[in-house]
Coordinates of N, CA and C in Angstrom, one line a residue:
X141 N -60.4 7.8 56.4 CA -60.3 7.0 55.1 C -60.3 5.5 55.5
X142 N -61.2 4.6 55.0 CA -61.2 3.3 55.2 C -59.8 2.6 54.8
X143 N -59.5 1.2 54.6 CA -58.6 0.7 54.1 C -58.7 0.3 52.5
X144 N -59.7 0.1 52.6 CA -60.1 0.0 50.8 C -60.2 1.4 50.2
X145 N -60.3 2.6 50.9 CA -60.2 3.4 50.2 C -58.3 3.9 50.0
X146 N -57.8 3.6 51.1 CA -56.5 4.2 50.7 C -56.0 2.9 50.1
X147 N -56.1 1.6 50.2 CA -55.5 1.0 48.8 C -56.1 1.5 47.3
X148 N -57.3 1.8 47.7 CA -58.0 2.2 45.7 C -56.9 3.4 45.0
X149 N -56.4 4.2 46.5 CA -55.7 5.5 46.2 C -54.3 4.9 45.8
X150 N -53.8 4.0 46.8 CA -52.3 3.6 46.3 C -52.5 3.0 44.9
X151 N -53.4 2.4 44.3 CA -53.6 1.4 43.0 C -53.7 2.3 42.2
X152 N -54.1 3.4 42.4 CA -54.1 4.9 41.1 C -52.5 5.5 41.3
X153 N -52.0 5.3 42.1 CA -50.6 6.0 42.1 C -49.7 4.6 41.1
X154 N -49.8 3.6 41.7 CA -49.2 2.7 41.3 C -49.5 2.7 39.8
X155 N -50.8 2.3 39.4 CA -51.4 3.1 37.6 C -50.6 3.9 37.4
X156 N -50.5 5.4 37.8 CA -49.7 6.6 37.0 C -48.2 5.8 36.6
X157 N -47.6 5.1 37.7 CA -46.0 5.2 37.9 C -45.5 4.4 36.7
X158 N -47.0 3.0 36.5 CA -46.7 2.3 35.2 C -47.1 2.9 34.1
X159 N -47.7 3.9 34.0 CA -48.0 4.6 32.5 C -46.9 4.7 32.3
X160 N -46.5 5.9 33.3 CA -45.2 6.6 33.0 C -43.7 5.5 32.3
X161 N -43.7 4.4 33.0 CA -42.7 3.6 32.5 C -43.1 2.9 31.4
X162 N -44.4 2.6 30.8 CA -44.7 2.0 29.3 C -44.4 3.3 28.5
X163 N -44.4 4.3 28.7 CA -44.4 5.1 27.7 C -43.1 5.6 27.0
X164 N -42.1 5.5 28.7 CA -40.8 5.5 28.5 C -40.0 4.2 27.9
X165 N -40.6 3.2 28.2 CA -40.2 2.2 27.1 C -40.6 2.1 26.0
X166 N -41.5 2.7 25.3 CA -42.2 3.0 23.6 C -40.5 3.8 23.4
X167 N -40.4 4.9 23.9 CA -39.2 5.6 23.5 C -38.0 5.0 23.4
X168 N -38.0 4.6 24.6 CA -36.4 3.4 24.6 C -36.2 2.9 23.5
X169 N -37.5 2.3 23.3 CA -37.5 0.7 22.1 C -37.2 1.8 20.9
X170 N -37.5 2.5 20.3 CA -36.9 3.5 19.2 C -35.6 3.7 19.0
X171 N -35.1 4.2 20.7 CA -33.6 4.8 20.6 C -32.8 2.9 20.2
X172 N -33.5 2.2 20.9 CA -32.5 1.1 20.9 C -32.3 1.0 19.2
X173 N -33.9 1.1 18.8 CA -33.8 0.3 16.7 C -32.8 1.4 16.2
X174 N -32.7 2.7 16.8 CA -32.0 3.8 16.2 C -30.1 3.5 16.7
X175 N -30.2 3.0 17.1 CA -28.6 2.6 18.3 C -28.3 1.6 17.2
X176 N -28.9 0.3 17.1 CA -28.5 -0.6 16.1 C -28.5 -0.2 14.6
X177 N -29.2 1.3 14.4 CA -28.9 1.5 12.6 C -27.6 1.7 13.0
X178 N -27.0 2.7 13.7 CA -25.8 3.1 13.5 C -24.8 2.1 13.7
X179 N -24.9 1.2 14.6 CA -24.0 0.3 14.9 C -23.4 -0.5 14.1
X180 N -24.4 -1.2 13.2 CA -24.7 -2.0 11.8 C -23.8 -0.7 10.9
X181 N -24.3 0.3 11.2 CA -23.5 1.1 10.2 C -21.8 1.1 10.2
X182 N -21.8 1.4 11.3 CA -20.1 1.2 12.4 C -19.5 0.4 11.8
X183 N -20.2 -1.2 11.7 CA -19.6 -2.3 11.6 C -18.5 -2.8 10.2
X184 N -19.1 -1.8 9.6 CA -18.5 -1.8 8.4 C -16.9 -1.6 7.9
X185 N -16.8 -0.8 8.6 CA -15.4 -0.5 8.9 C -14.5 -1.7 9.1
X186 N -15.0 -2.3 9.5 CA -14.2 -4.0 10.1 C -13.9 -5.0 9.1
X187 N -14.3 -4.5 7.8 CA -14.5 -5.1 6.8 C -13.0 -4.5 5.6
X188 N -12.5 -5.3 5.2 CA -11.1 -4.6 4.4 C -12.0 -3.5 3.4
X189 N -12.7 -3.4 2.5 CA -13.4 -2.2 2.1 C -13.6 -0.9 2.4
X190 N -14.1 -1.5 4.0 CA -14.5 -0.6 5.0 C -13.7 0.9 5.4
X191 N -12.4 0.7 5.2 CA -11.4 2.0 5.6 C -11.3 2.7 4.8
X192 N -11.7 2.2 3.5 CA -11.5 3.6 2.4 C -12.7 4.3 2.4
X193 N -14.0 3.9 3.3 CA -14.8 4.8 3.6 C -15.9 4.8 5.2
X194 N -14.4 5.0 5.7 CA -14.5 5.5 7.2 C -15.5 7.2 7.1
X195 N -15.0 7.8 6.5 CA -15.8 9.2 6.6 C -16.8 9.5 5.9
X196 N -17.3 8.4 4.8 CA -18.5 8.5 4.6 C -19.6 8.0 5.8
X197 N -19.0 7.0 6.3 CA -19.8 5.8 7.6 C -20.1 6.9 8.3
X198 N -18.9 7.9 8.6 CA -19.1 8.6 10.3 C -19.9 9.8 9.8
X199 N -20.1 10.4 8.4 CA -21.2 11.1 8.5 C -22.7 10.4 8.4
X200 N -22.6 9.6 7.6 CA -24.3 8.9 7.9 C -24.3 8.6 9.3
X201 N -23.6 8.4 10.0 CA -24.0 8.1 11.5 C -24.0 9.6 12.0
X202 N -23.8 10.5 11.8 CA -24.0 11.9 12.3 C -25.5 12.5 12.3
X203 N -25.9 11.9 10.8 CA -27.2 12.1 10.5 C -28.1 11.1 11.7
X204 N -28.0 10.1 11.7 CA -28.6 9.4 12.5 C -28.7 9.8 14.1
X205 N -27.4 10.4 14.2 CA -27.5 10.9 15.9 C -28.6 11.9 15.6
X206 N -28.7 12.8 14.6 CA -30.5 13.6 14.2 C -31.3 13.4 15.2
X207 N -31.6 11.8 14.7 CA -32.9 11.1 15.2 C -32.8 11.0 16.4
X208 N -31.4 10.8 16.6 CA -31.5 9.9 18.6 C -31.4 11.3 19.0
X209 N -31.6 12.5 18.5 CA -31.4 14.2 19.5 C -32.9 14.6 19.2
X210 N -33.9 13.7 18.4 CA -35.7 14.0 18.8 C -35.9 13.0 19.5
X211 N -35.5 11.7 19.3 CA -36.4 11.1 20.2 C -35.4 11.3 22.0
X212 N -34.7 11.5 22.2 CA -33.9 11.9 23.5 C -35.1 13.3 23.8
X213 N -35.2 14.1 23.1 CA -36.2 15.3 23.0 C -37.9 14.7 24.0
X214 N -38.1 13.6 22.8 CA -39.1 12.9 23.3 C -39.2 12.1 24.4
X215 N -38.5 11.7 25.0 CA -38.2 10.8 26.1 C -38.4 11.8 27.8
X216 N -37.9 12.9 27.1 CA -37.4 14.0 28.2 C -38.6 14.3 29.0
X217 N -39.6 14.1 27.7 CA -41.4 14.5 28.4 C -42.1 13.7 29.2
X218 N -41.3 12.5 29.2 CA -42.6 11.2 29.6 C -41.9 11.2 31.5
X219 N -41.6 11.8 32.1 CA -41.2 11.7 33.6 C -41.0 12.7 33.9
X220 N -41.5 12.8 35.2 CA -40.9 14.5 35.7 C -39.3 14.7 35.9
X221 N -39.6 16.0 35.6 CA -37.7 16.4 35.5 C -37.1 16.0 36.5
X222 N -37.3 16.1 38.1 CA -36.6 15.9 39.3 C -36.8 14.2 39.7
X223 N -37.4 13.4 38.6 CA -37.1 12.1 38.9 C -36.4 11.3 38.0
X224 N -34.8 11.7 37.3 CA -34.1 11.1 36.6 C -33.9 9.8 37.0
X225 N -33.6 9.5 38.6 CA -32.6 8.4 38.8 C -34.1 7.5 39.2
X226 N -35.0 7.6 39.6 CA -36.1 6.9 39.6 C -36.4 6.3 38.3
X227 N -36.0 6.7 37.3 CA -36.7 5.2 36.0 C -34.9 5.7 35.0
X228 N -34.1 5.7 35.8 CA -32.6 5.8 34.9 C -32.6 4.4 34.1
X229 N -32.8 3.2 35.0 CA -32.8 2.2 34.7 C -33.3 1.4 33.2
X230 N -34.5 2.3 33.2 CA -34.9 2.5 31.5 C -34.1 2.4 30.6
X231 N -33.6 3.4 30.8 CA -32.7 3.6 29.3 C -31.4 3.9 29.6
X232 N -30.6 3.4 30.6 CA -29.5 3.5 31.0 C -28.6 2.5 30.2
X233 N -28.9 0.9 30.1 CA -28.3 0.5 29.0 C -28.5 1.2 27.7
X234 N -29.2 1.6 26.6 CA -29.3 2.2 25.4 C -28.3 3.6 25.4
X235 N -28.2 4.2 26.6 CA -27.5 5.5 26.9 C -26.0 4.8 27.1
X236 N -25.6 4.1 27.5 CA -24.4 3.7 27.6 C -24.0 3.0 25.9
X237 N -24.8 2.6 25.3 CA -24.6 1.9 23.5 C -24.4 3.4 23.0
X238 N -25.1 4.2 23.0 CA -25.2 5.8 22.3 C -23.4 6.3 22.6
X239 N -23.3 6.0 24.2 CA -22.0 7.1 24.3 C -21.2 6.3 23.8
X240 N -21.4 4.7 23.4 CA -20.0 4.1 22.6 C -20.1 4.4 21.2
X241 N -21.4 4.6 20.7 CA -21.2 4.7 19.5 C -20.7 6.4 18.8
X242 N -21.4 7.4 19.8 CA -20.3 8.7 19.6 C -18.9 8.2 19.5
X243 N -18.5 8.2 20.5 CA -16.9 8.0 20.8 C -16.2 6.8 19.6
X244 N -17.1 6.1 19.0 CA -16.6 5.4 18.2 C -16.6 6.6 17.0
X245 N -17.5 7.1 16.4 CA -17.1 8.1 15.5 C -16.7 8.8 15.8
X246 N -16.1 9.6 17.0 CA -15.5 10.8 17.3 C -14.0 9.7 16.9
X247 N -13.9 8.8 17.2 CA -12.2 8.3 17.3 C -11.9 8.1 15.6
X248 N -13.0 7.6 15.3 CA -12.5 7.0 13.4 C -12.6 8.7 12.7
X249 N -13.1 9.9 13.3 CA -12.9 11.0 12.6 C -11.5 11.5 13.1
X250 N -10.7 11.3 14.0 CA -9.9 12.0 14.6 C -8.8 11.2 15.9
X251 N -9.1 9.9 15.7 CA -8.3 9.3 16.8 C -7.9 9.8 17.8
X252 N -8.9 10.4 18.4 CA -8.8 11.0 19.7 C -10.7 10.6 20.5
X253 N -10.3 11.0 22.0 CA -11.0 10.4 23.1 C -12.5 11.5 23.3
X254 N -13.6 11.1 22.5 CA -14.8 12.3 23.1 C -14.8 12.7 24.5
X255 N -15.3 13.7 25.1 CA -15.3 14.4 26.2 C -16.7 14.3 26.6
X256 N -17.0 14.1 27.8 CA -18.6 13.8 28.4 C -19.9 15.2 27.8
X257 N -18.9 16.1 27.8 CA -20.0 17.3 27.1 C -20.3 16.9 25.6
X258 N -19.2 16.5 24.9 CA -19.1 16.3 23.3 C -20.0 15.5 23.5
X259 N -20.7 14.3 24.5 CA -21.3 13.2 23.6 C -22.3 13.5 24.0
X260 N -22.9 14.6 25.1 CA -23.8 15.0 25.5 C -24.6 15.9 24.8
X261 N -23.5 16.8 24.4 CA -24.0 17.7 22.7 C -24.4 16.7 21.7
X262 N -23.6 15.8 21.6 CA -23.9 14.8 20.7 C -25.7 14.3 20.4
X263 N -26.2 13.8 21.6 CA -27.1 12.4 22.3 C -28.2 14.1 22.1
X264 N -27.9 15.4 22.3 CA -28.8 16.6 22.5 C -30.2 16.1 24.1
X265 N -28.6 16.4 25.6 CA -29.0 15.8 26.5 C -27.8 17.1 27.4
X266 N -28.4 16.9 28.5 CA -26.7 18.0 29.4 C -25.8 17.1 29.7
X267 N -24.6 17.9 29.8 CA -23.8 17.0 30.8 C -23.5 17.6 32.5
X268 N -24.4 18.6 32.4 CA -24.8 18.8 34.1 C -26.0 18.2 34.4
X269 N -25.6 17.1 35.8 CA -27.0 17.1 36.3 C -27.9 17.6 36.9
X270 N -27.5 19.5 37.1 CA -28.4 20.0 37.6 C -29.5 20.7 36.4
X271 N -29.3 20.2 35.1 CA -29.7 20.6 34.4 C -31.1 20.2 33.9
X272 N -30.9 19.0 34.6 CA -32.2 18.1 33.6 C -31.5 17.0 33.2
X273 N -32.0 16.5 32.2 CA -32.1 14.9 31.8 C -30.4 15.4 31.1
X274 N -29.5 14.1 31.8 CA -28.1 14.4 31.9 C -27.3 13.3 31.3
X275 N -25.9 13.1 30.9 CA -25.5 12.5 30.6 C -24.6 11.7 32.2
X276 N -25.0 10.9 32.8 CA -24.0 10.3 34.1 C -22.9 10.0 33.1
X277 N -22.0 10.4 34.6 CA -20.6 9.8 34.6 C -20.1 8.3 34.4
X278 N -21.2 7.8 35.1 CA -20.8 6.2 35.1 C -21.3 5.6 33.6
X279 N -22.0 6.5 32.9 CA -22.9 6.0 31.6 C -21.6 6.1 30.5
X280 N -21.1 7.4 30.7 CA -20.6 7.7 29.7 C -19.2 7.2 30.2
X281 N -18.4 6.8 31.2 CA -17.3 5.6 31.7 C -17.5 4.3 30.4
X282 N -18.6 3.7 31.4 CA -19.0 2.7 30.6 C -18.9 2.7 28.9
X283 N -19.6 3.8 28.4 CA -19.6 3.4 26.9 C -18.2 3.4 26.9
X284 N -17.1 4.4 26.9 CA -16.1 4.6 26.5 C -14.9 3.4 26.9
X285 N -15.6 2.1 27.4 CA -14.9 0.9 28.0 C -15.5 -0.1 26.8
X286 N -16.5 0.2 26.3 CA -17.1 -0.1 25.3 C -16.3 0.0 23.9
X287 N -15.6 1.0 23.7 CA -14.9 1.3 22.8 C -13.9 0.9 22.8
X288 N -12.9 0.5 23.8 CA -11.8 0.4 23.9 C -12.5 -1.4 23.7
X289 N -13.1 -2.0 23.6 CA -13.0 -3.7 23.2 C -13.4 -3.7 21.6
X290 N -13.8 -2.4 21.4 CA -14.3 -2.6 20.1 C -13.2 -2.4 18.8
X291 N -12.2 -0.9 19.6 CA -10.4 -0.9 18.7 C -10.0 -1.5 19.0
X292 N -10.1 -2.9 20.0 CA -9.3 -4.0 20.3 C -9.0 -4.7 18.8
X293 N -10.9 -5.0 18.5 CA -11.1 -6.1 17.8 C -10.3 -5.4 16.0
X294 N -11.0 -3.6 16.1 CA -10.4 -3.0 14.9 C -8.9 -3.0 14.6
X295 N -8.4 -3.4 16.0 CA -6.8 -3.4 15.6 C -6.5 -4.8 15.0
X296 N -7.2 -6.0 14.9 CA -7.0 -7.2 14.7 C -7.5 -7.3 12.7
X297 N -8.4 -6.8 12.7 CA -8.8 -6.7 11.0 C -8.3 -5.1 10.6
X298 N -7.6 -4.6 11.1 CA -6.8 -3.5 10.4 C -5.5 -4.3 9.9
X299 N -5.2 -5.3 10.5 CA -4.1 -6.0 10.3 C -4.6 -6.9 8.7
X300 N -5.6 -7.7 9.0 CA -6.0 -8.6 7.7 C -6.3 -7.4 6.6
X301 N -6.5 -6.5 6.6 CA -6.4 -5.6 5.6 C -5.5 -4.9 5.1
X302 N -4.5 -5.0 5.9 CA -3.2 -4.4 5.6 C -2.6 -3.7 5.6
X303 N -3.9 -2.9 6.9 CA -3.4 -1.8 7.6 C -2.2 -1.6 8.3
X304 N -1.3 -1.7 8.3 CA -0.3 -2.1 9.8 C 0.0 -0.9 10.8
X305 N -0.5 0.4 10.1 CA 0.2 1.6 10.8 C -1.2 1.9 12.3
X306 N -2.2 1.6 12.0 CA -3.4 1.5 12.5 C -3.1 1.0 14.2
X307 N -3.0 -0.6 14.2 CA -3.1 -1.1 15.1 C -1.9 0.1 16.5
X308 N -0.6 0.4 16.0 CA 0.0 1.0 16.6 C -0.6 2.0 17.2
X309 N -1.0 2.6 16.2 CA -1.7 4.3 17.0 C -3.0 3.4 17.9
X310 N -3.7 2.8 17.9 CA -4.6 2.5 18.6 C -4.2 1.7 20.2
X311 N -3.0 1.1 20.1 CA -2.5 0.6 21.0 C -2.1 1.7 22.4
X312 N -1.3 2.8 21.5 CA -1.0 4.5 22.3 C -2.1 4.8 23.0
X313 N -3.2 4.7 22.3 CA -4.9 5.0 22.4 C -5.4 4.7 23.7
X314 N -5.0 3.5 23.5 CA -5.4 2.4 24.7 C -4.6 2.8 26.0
X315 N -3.2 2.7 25.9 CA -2.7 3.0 26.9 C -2.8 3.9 27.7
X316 N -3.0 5.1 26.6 CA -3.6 5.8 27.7 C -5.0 6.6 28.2
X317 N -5.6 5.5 27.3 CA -7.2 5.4 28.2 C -6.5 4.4 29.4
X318 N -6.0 3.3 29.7 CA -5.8 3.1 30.4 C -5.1 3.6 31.6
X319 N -4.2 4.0 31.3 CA -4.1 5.1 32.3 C -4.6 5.9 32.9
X320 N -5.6 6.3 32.1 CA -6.5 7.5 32.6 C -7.9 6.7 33.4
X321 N -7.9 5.8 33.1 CA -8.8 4.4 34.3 C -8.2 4.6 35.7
X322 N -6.5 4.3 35.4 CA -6.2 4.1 36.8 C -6.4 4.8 37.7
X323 N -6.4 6.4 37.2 CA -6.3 7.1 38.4 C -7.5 7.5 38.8
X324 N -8.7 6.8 38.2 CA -10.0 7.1 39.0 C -10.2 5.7 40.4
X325 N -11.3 5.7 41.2 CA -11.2 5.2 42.5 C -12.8 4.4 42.0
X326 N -12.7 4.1 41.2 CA -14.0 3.4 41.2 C -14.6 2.4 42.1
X327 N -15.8 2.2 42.0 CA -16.6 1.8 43.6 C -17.7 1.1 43.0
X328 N -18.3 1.7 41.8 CA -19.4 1.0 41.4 C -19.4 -0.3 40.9
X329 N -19.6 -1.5 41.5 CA -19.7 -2.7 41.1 C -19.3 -3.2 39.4
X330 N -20.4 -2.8 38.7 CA -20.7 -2.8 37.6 C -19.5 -2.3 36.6
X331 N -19.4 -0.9 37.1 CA -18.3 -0.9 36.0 C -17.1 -1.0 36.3
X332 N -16.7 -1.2 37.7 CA -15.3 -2.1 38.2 C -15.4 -3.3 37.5
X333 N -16.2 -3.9 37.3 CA -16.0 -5.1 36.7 C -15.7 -5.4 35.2
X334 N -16.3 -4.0 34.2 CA -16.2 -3.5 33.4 C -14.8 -3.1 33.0
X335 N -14.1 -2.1 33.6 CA -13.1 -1.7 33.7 C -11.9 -3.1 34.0
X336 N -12.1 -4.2 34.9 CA -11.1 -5.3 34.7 C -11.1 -5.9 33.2
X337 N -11.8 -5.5 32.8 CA -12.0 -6.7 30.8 C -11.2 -5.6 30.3
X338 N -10.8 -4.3 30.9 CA -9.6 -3.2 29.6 C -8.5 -3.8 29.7
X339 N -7.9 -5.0 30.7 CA -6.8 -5.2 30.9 C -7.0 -6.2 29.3
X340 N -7.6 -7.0 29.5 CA -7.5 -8.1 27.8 C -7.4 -7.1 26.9
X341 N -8.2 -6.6 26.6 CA -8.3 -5.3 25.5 C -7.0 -5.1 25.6
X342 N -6.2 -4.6 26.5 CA -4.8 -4.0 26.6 C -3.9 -5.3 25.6
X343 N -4.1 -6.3 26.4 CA -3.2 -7.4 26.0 C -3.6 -7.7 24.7
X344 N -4.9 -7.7 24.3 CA -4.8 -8.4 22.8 C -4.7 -7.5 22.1
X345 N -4.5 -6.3 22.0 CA -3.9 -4.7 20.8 C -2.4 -5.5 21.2
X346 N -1.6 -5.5 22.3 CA -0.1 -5.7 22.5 C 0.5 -6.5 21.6
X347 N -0.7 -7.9 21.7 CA -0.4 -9.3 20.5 C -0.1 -8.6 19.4
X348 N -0.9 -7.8 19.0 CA -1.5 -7.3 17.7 C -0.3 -6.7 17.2
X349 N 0.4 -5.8 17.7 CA 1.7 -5.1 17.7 C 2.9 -6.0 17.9
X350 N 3.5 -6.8 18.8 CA 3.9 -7.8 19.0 C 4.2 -8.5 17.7
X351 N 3.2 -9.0 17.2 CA 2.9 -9.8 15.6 C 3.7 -9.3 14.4
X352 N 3.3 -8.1 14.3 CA 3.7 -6.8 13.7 C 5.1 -6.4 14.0
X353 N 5.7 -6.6 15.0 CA 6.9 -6.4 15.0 C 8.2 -7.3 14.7
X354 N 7.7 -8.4 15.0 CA 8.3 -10.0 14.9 C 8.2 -10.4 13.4
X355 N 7.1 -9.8 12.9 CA 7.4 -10.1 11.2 C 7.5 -8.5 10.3
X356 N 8.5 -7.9 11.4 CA 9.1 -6.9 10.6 C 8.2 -5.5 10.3
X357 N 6.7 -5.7 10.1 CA 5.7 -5.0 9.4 C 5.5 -3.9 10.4
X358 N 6.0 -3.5 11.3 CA 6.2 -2.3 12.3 C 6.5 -1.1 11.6
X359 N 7.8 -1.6 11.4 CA 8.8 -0.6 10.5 C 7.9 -0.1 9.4
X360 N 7.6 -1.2 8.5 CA 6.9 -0.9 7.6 C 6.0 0.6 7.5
X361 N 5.3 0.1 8.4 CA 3.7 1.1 9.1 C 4.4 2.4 9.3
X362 N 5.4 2.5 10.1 CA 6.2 4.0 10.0 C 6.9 4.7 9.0
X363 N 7.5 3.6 8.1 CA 8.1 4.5 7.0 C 6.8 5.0 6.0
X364 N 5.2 3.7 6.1 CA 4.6 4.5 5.4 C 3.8 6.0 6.1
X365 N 4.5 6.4 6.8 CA 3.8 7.7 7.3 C 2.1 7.7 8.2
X366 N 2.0 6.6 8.8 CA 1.0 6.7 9.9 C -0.1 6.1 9.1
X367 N -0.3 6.0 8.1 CA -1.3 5.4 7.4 C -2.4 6.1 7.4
X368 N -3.6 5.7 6.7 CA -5.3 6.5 6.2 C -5.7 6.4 8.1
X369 N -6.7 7.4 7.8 CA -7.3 7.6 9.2 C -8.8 7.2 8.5

């Protein structure tokens, strides 16, 4: 084979590899517009209005995860199955927004912590990687560090609303998400770095409580019985 012939050959491999990634980013760009309906939807909550219809929010966003469990469906086709970690990069940010935004409705339905299978069920993805197109560990870390800045900010306007019993249970929340940080050994750059910003999170829920306790409104929050979820 000449040399112009085996570059003509590498230039057709090189063509396939870029099909393959425009096509995967057609799907991306979808999940992303579908990541921001929900989010936009999320946001509402933050709003004093917002808490008296927490569980309407979290089922329209259930409907919406719908959409992100076809086009996740669709995405699954455009690469071969044994080359996840070769174009992860794609949609590895959008997949880390998805697992915060489960975990954000899994917490405002139940103030409790999703499980990597629940958001995997969720996303209609595995959470084994020997299964095919997977939910990683470091994806779903990430989102769930994602959430903990986001009940930071909900413990701050649960307060202007006059919530007071809120910020407390979210604080518990935190703690021991935090805790449950420490005892992992993380290594990956990215989200060790990630993981140092839960310590502010930590501290500004504490203010939040703190505030709340120094003007009495603690008490309050407990005699009213835990307050609306």
């Amino acid at each position: 084979m000449s040399v112009s012939e085996m570059f003509a050959a590498l230039q057709g491999a090189l063509g396939q590899d870029q099909d393959i990634r425009e096509e995967i980013r057609k799907v991306v760009q979808a999940l992303e517009q579908t990541a921001r309906e929900i989010l936009t939807l999320l946001q509402g909550v933050h709003q004093g209005p917002g808490f008296q219809h927490i569980p309407k929010k979290c089922q329209k966003a259930r409907e919406h995860f719908g959409t992100v469990r076809t086009q996740m469906e669709a995405l699954k086709t455009k690469f071969p199955a044994d080359q996840y970690y070769r174009f992860h990069e794609h949609w590895r940010f959008v997949l880390q927004r998805l697992v915060f935004l489960a975990a954000f409705v899994v917490y405002l339905e139940s103030e409790t912590l999703v499980t990597r299978e629940a958001v995997a069920e969720i996303l209609g993805i595995e959470a084994d990687r020997e299964r095919g197109f997977h939910l990683d560990i470091e994806d779903y870390l990430s989102g769930v560090l994602t959430l903990a800045s986001e009940l930071a900010r909900l413990a701050v306007n649960s307060v202007t609303a006059g919530d007071y019993s809120r910020p407390l249970r979210i604080s518990t929340f935190i703690n021991e998400l935090d805790s449950g940080f420490r005892l992992l050994n993380l290594k990956n750059d990215s989200l060790r770095k990630r993981y140092d910003g839960l310590k502010y999170d930590v501290k500004k829920i504490e203010e939040v409580v703190y505030d709340l306790s120094i003007r009495g409104l603690n008490k309050e929050a407990t005699v009213g019985g835990g307050g609306e979820k």
